[in-house]
C-alpha cells in the first residue's frame, strides 16, 4: 500500500465527546472536551487536555476538582453548546441540571447518563494546553443504561467527534470481539 507524507498535523480518529465540569470563580462551569483519555488502572485516572485560556482550566486550577459527564446522542445539542461559548462570557450552567456527589467543586450534568467526579492528581503544563490528570472518585450512571450493573454502550448511545470536518457521529455496527477476532492470525499450536 503506497503512502503519502501528509505532514505532522494529526487527529485521533474518532474522539470521544464529554462535558467537563468544575467551579470557576465560585460558579459552576462546563465545557465540552474531546481530548480525553483513560489512564492507569489503580488508582483509576482520567486525563483531559485543555487550552490555557479555557475558563474550565482556571477552575480546575482553583478547585483541584472536576467532573467528566458522558452525553448520549440525546444531549448532543447541549454538548455542542458547552463547546461554543466561554464561561467568562455566559453562564452555561443555566442549561444544566447540576448534581453533586462527594466533591463540592465537581458539579455533574444530570442530563448525561454517565458521569464521574475526579480529584486533580497532576497537571502537565504543555506549551498551549494543560493536561489535567484526575483520580476518579465515583462514577454515577442512570439505571436505564446499565446491563448487569455495567454501562452498556448500546443503551448509553454515546457519540464521537471527527476532524477534519468537525462532525459528530453515533456509533455504527458492532464489528466483533476485542481480544478475539485477531485469534484468526495466531500461529496454530504445534
Ligand atoms: C466537540 C468539541 C470538543 C472540544 N474539545 C476540546 C478539548 O478537548 N480541549 C479544549 O481545550 N477545548 C475543546 N473544545 C473547545 C471548548 O469546549 C470551548 O473553547 C469552550 O468554549 C471552553 O469553555 P470555557 O472557557 O467555559 O472553559 C471543544 C469543543 C467542541 C465543540
PDB file of C-alpha atoms and ligand atoms in Angstrom:
ATOM      1  CA  UNK A   1       0.000   0.000   0.000  1.00  0.00           C
ATOM      2  CA  UNK A   2       1.872   3.182  -1.127  1.00  0.00           C
ATOM      3  CA  UNK A   3       1.851   6.071   1.402  1.00  0.00           C
ATOM      4  CA  UNK A   4       1.929   9.848   1.037  1.00  0.00           C
ATOM      5  CA  UNK A   5       3.527  12.021   3.771  1.00  0.00           C
ATOM      6  CA  UNK A   6       0.751  14.467   4.800  1.00  0.00           C
ATOM      7  CA  UNK A   7       2.760  16.456   7.369  1.00  0.00           C
ATOM      8  CA  UNK A   8       2.636  16.336  11.153  1.00  0.00           C
ATOM      9  CA  UNK A   9      -0.746  17.854  11.910  1.00  0.00           C
ATOM     10  CA  UNK A  10      -2.778  14.906  13.116  1.00  0.00           C
ATOM     11  CA  UNK A  11      -6.009  13.837  14.700  1.00  0.00           C
ATOM     12  CA  UNK A  12      -7.237  10.854  16.618  1.00  0.00           C
ATOM     13  CA  UNK A  13      -9.989   9.132  14.645  1.00  0.00           C
ATOM     14  CA  UNK A  14     -12.532   9.362  16.274  1.00  0.00           C
ATOM     15  CA  UNK A  15     -12.537  11.236  19.606  1.00  0.00           C
ATOM     16  CA  UNK A  16     -14.978  10.793  22.489  1.00  0.00           C
ATOM     17  CA  UNK A  17     -17.158  13.767  23.433  1.00  0.00           C
ATOM     18  CA  UNK A  18     -17.508  14.606  27.127  1.00  0.00           C
ATOM     19  CA  UNK A  19     -18.553  17.595  29.219  1.00  0.00           C
ATOM     20  CA  UNK A  20     -16.054  18.653  31.882  1.00  0.00           C
ATOM     21  CA  UNK A  21     -17.443  20.466  34.906  1.00  0.00           C
ATOM     22  CA  UNK A  22     -15.748  22.434  37.650  1.00  0.00           C
ATOM     23  CA  UNK A  23     -16.197  25.579  39.737  1.00  0.00           C
ATOM     24  CA  UNK A  24     -14.545  28.715  38.380  1.00  0.00           C
ATOM     25  CA  UNK A  25     -14.535  31.933  40.399  1.00  0.00           C
ATOM     26  CA  UNK A  26     -17.142  30.395  42.710  1.00  0.00           C
ATOM     27  CA  UNK A  27     -19.566  29.420  39.913  1.00  0.00           C
ATOM     28  CA  UNK A  28     -20.181  26.028  38.240  1.00  0.00           C
ATOM     29  CA  UNK A  29     -18.841  25.935  34.680  1.00  0.00           C
ATOM     30  CA  UNK A  30     -18.951  23.294  31.962  1.00  0.00           C
ATOM     31  CA  UNK A  31     -17.006  22.801  28.732  1.00  0.00           C
ATOM     32  CA  UNK A  32     -17.006  20.177  26.050  1.00  0.00           C
ATOM     33  CA  UNK A  33     -13.796  18.211  25.555  1.00  0.00           C
ATOM     34  CA  UNK A  34     -12.654  15.601  23.089  1.00  0.00           C
ATOM     35  CA  UNK A  35      -9.006  15.325  24.080  1.00  0.00           C
ATOM     36  CA  UNK A  36      -9.738  12.908  26.894  1.00  0.00           C
ATOM     37  CA  UNK A  37      -8.338   9.518  27.795  1.00  0.00           C
ATOM     38  CA  UNK A  38      -8.373   6.760  30.412  1.00  0.00           C
ATOM     39  CA  UNK A  39      -5.078   6.416  32.294  1.00  0.00           C
ATOM     40  CA  UNK A  40      -3.755   3.909  34.803  1.00  0.00           C
ATOM     41  CA  UNK A  41      -5.737   1.111  36.381  1.00  0.00           C
ATOM     42  CA  UNK A  42      -5.238   1.584  40.127  1.00  0.00           C
ATOM     43  CA  UNK A  43      -5.854   4.296  41.098  1.00  0.00           C
ATOM     44  CA  UNK A  44      -8.187   4.917  38.161  1.00  0.00           C
ATOM     45  CA  UNK A  45      -7.095   8.103  36.389  1.00  0.00           C
ATOM     46  CA  UNK A  46      -8.540  10.167  33.575  1.00  0.00           C
ATOM     47  CA  UNK A  47      -6.658  12.770  31.521  1.00  0.00           C
ATOM     48  CA  UNK A  48      -8.161  15.836  29.850  1.00  0.00           C
ATOM     49  CA  UNK A  49      -6.250  18.326  27.736  1.00  0.00           C
ATOM     50  CA  UNK A  50      -7.480  21.912  27.557  1.00  0.00           C
ATOM     51  CA  UNK A  51      -6.206  25.274  26.399  1.00  0.00           C
ATOM     52  CA  UNK A  52      -4.552  27.577  28.927  1.00  0.00           C
ATOM     53  CA  UNK A  53      -7.256  30.201  28.399  1.00  0.00           C
ATOM     54  CA  UNK A  54     -10.278  27.977  29.000  1.00  0.00           C
ATOM     55  CA  UNK A  55     -12.442  29.145  31.880  1.00  0.00           C
ATOM     56  CA  UNK A  56     -12.661  25.489  32.921  1.00  0.00           C
ATOM     57  CA  UNK A  57      -8.861  25.247  33.160  1.00  0.00           C
ATOM     58  CA  UNK A  58      -8.869  28.220  35.527  1.00  0.00           C
ATOM     59  CA  UNK A  59     -11.492  26.498  37.681  1.00  0.00           C
ATOM     60  CA  UNK A  60      -9.640  23.185  37.855  1.00  0.00           C
ATOM     61  CA  UNK A  61      -6.530  25.051  38.970  1.00  0.00           C
ATOM     62  CA  UNK A  62      -8.536  26.894  41.622  1.00  0.00           C
ATOM     63  CA  UNK A  63     -10.519  23.959  42.997  1.00  0.00           C
ATOM     64  CA  UNK A  64      -8.401  20.872  42.148  1.00  0.00           C
ATOM     65  CA  UNK A  65     -11.635  19.059  41.320  1.00  0.00           C
ATOM     66  CA  UNK A  66     -13.552  18.372  38.136  1.00  0.00           C
ATOM     67  CA  UNK A  67     -16.201  16.114  36.680  1.00  0.00           C
ATOM     68  CA  UNK A  68     -16.491  14.261  33.375  1.00  0.00           C
ATOM     69  CA  UNK A  69     -20.033  13.675  32.058  1.00  0.00           C
ATOM     70  CA  UNK A  70     -20.740  11.390  29.084  1.00  0.00           C
ATOM     71  CA  UNK A  71     -23.568  12.671  26.892  1.00  0.00           C
ATOM     72  CA  UNK A  72     -25.679  10.368  24.769  1.00  0.00           C
ATOM     73  CA  UNK A  73     -26.863  11.400  21.307  1.00  0.00           C
ATOM     74  CA  UNK A  74     -29.850  12.962  23.100  1.00  0.00           C
ATOM     75  CA  UNK A  75     -27.517  15.536  24.686  1.00  0.00           C
ATOM     76  CA  UNK A  76     -25.560  16.365  21.518  1.00  0.00           C
ATOM     77  CA  UNK A  77     -27.007  19.888  21.272  1.00  0.00           C
ATOM     78  CA  UNK A  78     -26.173  20.592  24.909  1.00  0.00           C
ATOM     79  CA  UNK A  79     -22.637  19.242  24.465  1.00  0.00           C
ATOM     80  CA  UNK A  80     -22.067  21.327  21.355  1.00  0.00           C
ATOM     81  CA  UNK A  81     -23.350  24.436  23.151  1.00  0.00           C
ATOM     82  CA  UNK A  82     -20.873  23.901  26.014  1.00  0.00           C
ATOM     83  CA  UNK A  83     -18.102  23.944  23.410  1.00  0.00           C
ATOM     84  CA  UNK A  84     -19.292  27.102  21.685  1.00  0.00           C
ATOM     85  CA  UNK A  85     -19.182  29.672  24.454  1.00  0.00           C
ATOM     86  CA  UNK A  86     -16.806  30.532  27.275  1.00  0.00           C
ATOM     87  CA  UNK A  87     -17.896  30.592  30.888  1.00  0.00           C
ATOM     88  CA  UNK A  88     -16.451  34.082  31.299  1.00  0.00           C
ATOM     89  CA  UNK A  89     -18.930  35.317  28.642  1.00  0.00           C
ATOM     90  CA  UNK A  90     -22.021  33.317  29.503  1.00  0.00           C
ATOM     91  CA  UNK A  91     -23.367  31.279  32.417  1.00  0.00           C
ATOM     92  CA  UNK A  92     -23.665  27.870  30.734  1.00  0.00           C
ATOM     93  CA  UNK A  93     -24.931  26.290  33.934  1.00  0.00           C
ATOM     94  CA  UNK A  94     -28.349  27.851  33.228  1.00  0.00           C
ATOM     95  CA  UNK A  95     -28.873  24.990  30.713  1.00  0.00           C
ATOM     96  CA  UNK A  96     -27.604  22.281  33.016  1.00  0.00           C
ATOM     97  CA  UNK A  97     -29.369  20.313  35.704  1.00  0.00           C
ATOM     98  CA  UNK A  98     -26.475  20.107  38.160  1.00  0.00           C
ATOM     99  CA  UNK A  99     -25.967  17.369  40.689  1.00  0.00           C
ATOM    100  CA  UNK A 100     -23.084  16.758  43.038  1.00  0.00           C
ATOM    101  CA  UNK A 101     -21.604  13.643  44.583  1.00  0.00           C
ATOM    102  CA  UNK A 102     -18.833  13.655  47.167  1.00  0.00           C
ATOM    103  CA  UNK A 103     -16.864  16.570  45.714  1.00  0.00           C
ATOM    104  CA  UNK A 104     -18.236  20.092  46.067  1.00  0.00           C
ATOM    105  CA  UNK A 105     -16.293  21.531  43.118  1.00  0.00           C
ATOM    106  CA  UNK A 106     -17.062  18.733  40.643  1.00  0.00           C
ATOM    107  CA  UNK A 107     -20.612  19.563  39.512  1.00  0.00           C
ATOM    108  CA  UNK A 108     -22.010  16.913  37.150  1.00  0.00           C
ATOM    109  CA  UNK A 109     -24.567  17.060  34.341  1.00  0.00           C
ATOM    110  CA  UNK A 110     -27.708  15.189  35.388  1.00  0.00           C
ATOM    111  CA  UNK A 111     -28.924  15.051  31.766  1.00  0.00           C
ATOM    112  CA  UNK A 112     -25.892  12.840  30.891  1.00  0.00           C
ATOM    113  CA  UNK A 113     -26.471   9.133  31.624  1.00  0.00           C
ATOM    114  CA  UNK A 114     -22.929   8.511  32.932  1.00  0.00           C
ATOM    115  CA  UNK A 115     -20.859  10.959  34.958  1.00  0.00           C
ATOM    116  CA  UNK A 116     -17.807  10.852  37.172  1.00  0.00           C
ATOM    117  CA  UNK A 117     -16.235  13.076  39.770  1.00  0.00           C
ATOM    118  CA  UNK A 118     -12.473  13.454  39.970  1.00  0.00           C
ATOM    119  CA  UNK A 119      -9.844  14.889  42.252  1.00  0.00           C
ATOM    120  CA  UNK A 120      -6.945  16.556  40.431  1.00  0.00           C
ATOM    121  CA  UNK A 121      -3.881  14.410  40.814  1.00  0.00           C
ATOM    122  CA  UNK A 122      -1.372  16.011  38.442  1.00  0.00           C
ATOM    123  CA  UNK A 123      -1.139  18.877  35.955  1.00  0.00           C
ATOM    124  CA  UNK A 124       1.178  18.709  32.960  1.00  0.00           C
ATOM    125  CA  UNK A 125       1.836  22.238  31.657  1.00  0.00           C
ATOM    126  CA  UNK A 126       2.248  21.882  27.886  1.00  0.00           C
ATOM    127  CA  UNK A 127       3.138  24.787  25.541  1.00  0.00           C
ATOM    128  CA  UNK A 128      -0.528  25.555  24.723  1.00  0.00           C
ATOM    129  CA  UNK A 129      -2.562  23.213  26.900  1.00  0.00           C
ATOM    130  CA  UNK A 130      -2.809  21.884  30.413  1.00  0.00           C
ATOM    131  CA  UNK A 131      -3.130  18.131  30.636  1.00  0.00           C
ATOM    132  CA  UNK A 132      -5.122  17.588  33.810  1.00  0.00           C
ATOM    133  CA  UNK A 133      -4.919  14.119  35.315  1.00  0.00           C
ATOM    134  CA  UNK A 134      -7.713  13.371  37.736  1.00  0.00           C
ATOM    135  CA  UNK A 135      -8.279  10.462  40.069  1.00  0.00           C
ATOM    136  CA  UNK A 136     -11.778   9.107  39.585  1.00  0.00           C
ATOM    137  CA  UNK A 137     -13.530   9.202  42.958  1.00  0.00           C
ATOM    138  CA  UNK A 138     -17.007   7.969  41.924  1.00  0.00           C
ATOM    139  CA  UNK A 139     -18.853   7.045  38.729  1.00  0.00           C
ATOM    140  CA  UNK A 140     -22.629   7.543  38.527  1.00  0.00           C
ATOM    141  CA  UNK A 141     -24.962   6.013  35.958  1.00  0.00           C
ATOM    142  CA  UNK A 142     -28.647   6.139  35.165  1.00  0.00           C
ATOM    143  CA  UNK A 143     -30.196   2.690  35.721  1.00  0.00           C
ATOM    144  CA  UNK A 144     -31.545   2.729  32.144  1.00  0.00           C
ATOM    145  CA  UNK A 145     -28.029   2.497  30.604  1.00  0.00           C
ATOM    146  CA  UNK A 146     -26.904  -0.454  32.729  1.00  0.00           C
ATOM    147  CA  UNK A 147     -26.870  -4.158  31.942  1.00  0.00           C
ATOM    148  CA  UNK A 148     -25.847  -6.360  34.876  1.00  0.00           C
ATOM    149  CA  UNK A 149     -24.538  -3.294  36.705  1.00  0.00           C
ATOM    150  CA  UNK A 150     -22.177  -2.246  33.899  1.00  0.00           C
ATOM    151  CA  UNK A 151     -22.545   0.617  31.459  1.00  0.00           C
ATOM    152  CA  UNK A 152     -23.986  -0.823  28.248  1.00  0.00           C
ATOM    153  CA  UNK A 153     -22.807   1.215  25.282  1.00  0.00           C
ATOM    154  CA  UNK A 154     -25.853   0.254  23.224  1.00  0.00           C
ATOM    155  CA  UNK A 155     -28.027   1.861  25.896  1.00  0.00           C
ATOM    156  CA  UNK A 156     -25.731   4.835  26.562  1.00  0.00           C
ATOM    157  CA  UNK A 157     -25.576   5.677  22.842  1.00  0.00           C
ATOM    158  CA  UNK A 158     -22.507   7.936  23.045  1.00  0.00           C
ATOM    159  CA  UNK A 159     -21.292   9.913  20.058  1.00  0.00           C
ATOM    160  CA  UNK A 160     -17.879  10.811  18.745  1.00  0.00           C
ATOM    161  CA  UNK A 161     -16.187  13.737  17.029  1.00  0.00           C
ATOM    162  CA  UNK A 162     -14.152  13.534  13.848  1.00  0.00           C
ATOM    163  CA  UNK A 163     -11.771  16.136  12.495  1.00  0.00           C
ATOM    164  CA  UNK A 164     -11.111  17.481   9.915  1.00  0.00           C
ATOM    165  CA  UNK A 165     -14.691  18.259   9.001  1.00  0.00           C
ATOM    166  CA  UNK A 166     -15.951  18.796  12.584  1.00  0.00           C
ATOM    167  CA  UNK A 167     -18.654  16.140  12.581  1.00  0.00           C
ATOM    168  CA  UNK A 168     -20.457  14.179  15.255  1.00  0.00           C
ATOM    169  CA  UNK A 169     -21.255  10.527  14.657  1.00  0.00           C
ATOM    170  CA  UNK A 170     -23.312   7.996  16.522  1.00  0.00           C
ATOM    171  CA  UNK A 171     -21.718   4.569  16.890  1.00  0.00           C
ATOM    172  CA  UNK A 172     -22.065   2.195  13.957  1.00  0.00           C
ATOM    173  CA  UNK A 173     -22.394  -1.543  13.834  1.00  0.00           C
ATOM    174  CA  UNK A 174     -20.539  -3.925  16.143  1.00  0.00           C
ATOM    175  CA  UNK A 175     -17.525  -5.343  14.334  1.00  0.00           C
ATOM    176  CA  UNK A 176     -16.585  -8.299  16.516  1.00  0.00           C
ATOM    177  CA  UNK A 177     -14.975  -9.410  19.758  1.00  0.00           C
ATOM    178  CA  UNK A 178     -11.998  -7.428  21.074  1.00  0.00           C
ATOM    179  CA  UNK A 179      -9.213  -9.755  22.135  1.00  0.00           C
ATOM    180  CA  UNK A 180     -10.988 -12.246  19.890  1.00  0.00           C
ATOM    181  CA  UNK A 181     -11.084 -11.649  16.153  1.00  0.00           C
ATOM    182  CA  UNK A 182      -7.265 -11.392  15.982  1.00  0.00           C
ATOM    183  CA  UNK A 183      -7.000 -15.016  17.054  1.00  0.00           C
ATOM    184  CA  UNK A 184      -7.507 -15.831  13.384  1.00  0.00           C
ATOM    185  CA  UNK A 185      -3.853 -14.796  12.888  1.00  0.00           C
ATOM    186  CA  UNK A 186      -2.432 -16.705  15.857  1.00  0.00           C
ATOM    187  CA  UNK A 187       0.046 -19.418  14.989  1.00  0.00           C
ATOM    188  CA  UNK A 188      -1.597 -22.778  15.369  1.00  0.00           C
ATOM    189  CA  UNK A 189      -0.242 -24.778  18.320  1.00  0.00           C
ATOM    190  CA  UNK A 190       2.429 -27.225  17.178  1.00  0.00           C
TER     191      UNK A 190
HETATM  192  C1  LIG B   1     -16.802  18.753  20.262  1.00  0.00           C
HETATM  193  C2  LIG B   1     -15.864  19.716  20.940  1.00  0.00           C
HETATM  194  C3  LIG B   1     -14.710  19.240  21.548  1.00  0.00           C
HETATM  195  C4  LIG B   1     -13.828  20.112  22.175  1.00  0.00           C
HETATM  196  N1  LIG B   1     -12.701  19.612  22.771  1.00  0.00           N
HETATM  197  C5  LIG B   1     -11.879  20.452  23.433  1.00  0.00           C
HETATM  198  C6  LIG B   1     -10.744  19.939  24.137  1.00  0.00           C
HETATM  199  O1  LIG B   1     -10.514  18.736  24.201  1.00  0.00           O
HETATM  200  N2  LIG B   1      -9.931  20.830  24.753  1.00  0.00           N
HETATM  201  C7  LIG B   1     -10.177  22.186  24.721  1.00  0.00           C
HETATM  202  O2  LIG B   1      -9.392  22.975  25.308  1.00  0.00           O
HETATM  203  N3  LIG B   1     -11.254  22.690  24.093  1.00  0.00           N
HETATM  204  C8  LIG B   1     -12.122  21.852  23.462  1.00  0.00           C
HETATM  205  N4  LIG B   1     -13.227  22.346  22.851  1.00  0.00           N
HETATM  206  C9  LIG B   1     -13.483  23.798  22.896  1.00  0.00           C
HETATM  207  C10 LIG B   1     -14.070  24.252  24.239  1.00  0.00           C
HETATM  208  O3  LIG B   1     -15.150  23.412  24.615  1.00  0.00           O
HETATM  209  C11 LIG B   1     -14.564  25.703  24.100  1.00  0.00           C
HETATM  210  O4  LIG B   1     -13.444  26.552  23.819  1.00  0.00           O
HETATM  211  C12 LIG B   1     -15.341  26.174  25.308  1.00  0.00           C
HETATM  212  O5  LIG B   1     -15.965  27.397  24.964  1.00  0.00           O
HETATM  213  C13 LIG B   1     -14.461  26.417  26.527  1.00  0.00           C
HETATM  214  O6  LIG B   1     -15.313  26.811  27.561  1.00  0.00           O
HETATM  215  P1  LIG B   1     -14.785  27.509  28.893  1.00  0.00           P
HETATM  216  O7  LIG B   1     -13.932  28.682  28.501  1.00  0.00           O
HETATM  217  O8  LIG B   1     -16.050  27.907  29.606  1.00  0.00           O
HETATM  218  O9  LIG B   1     -13.989  26.507  29.650  1.00  0.00           O
HETATM  219  C14 LIG B   1     -14.120  21.501  22.211  1.00  0.00           C
HETATM  220  C15 LIG B   1     -15.295  21.980  21.622  1.00  0.00           C
HETATM  221  C16 LIG B   1     -16.169  21.102  20.992  1.00  0.00           C
HETATM  222  C17 LIG B   1     -17.428  21.622  20.367  1.00  0.00           C
END
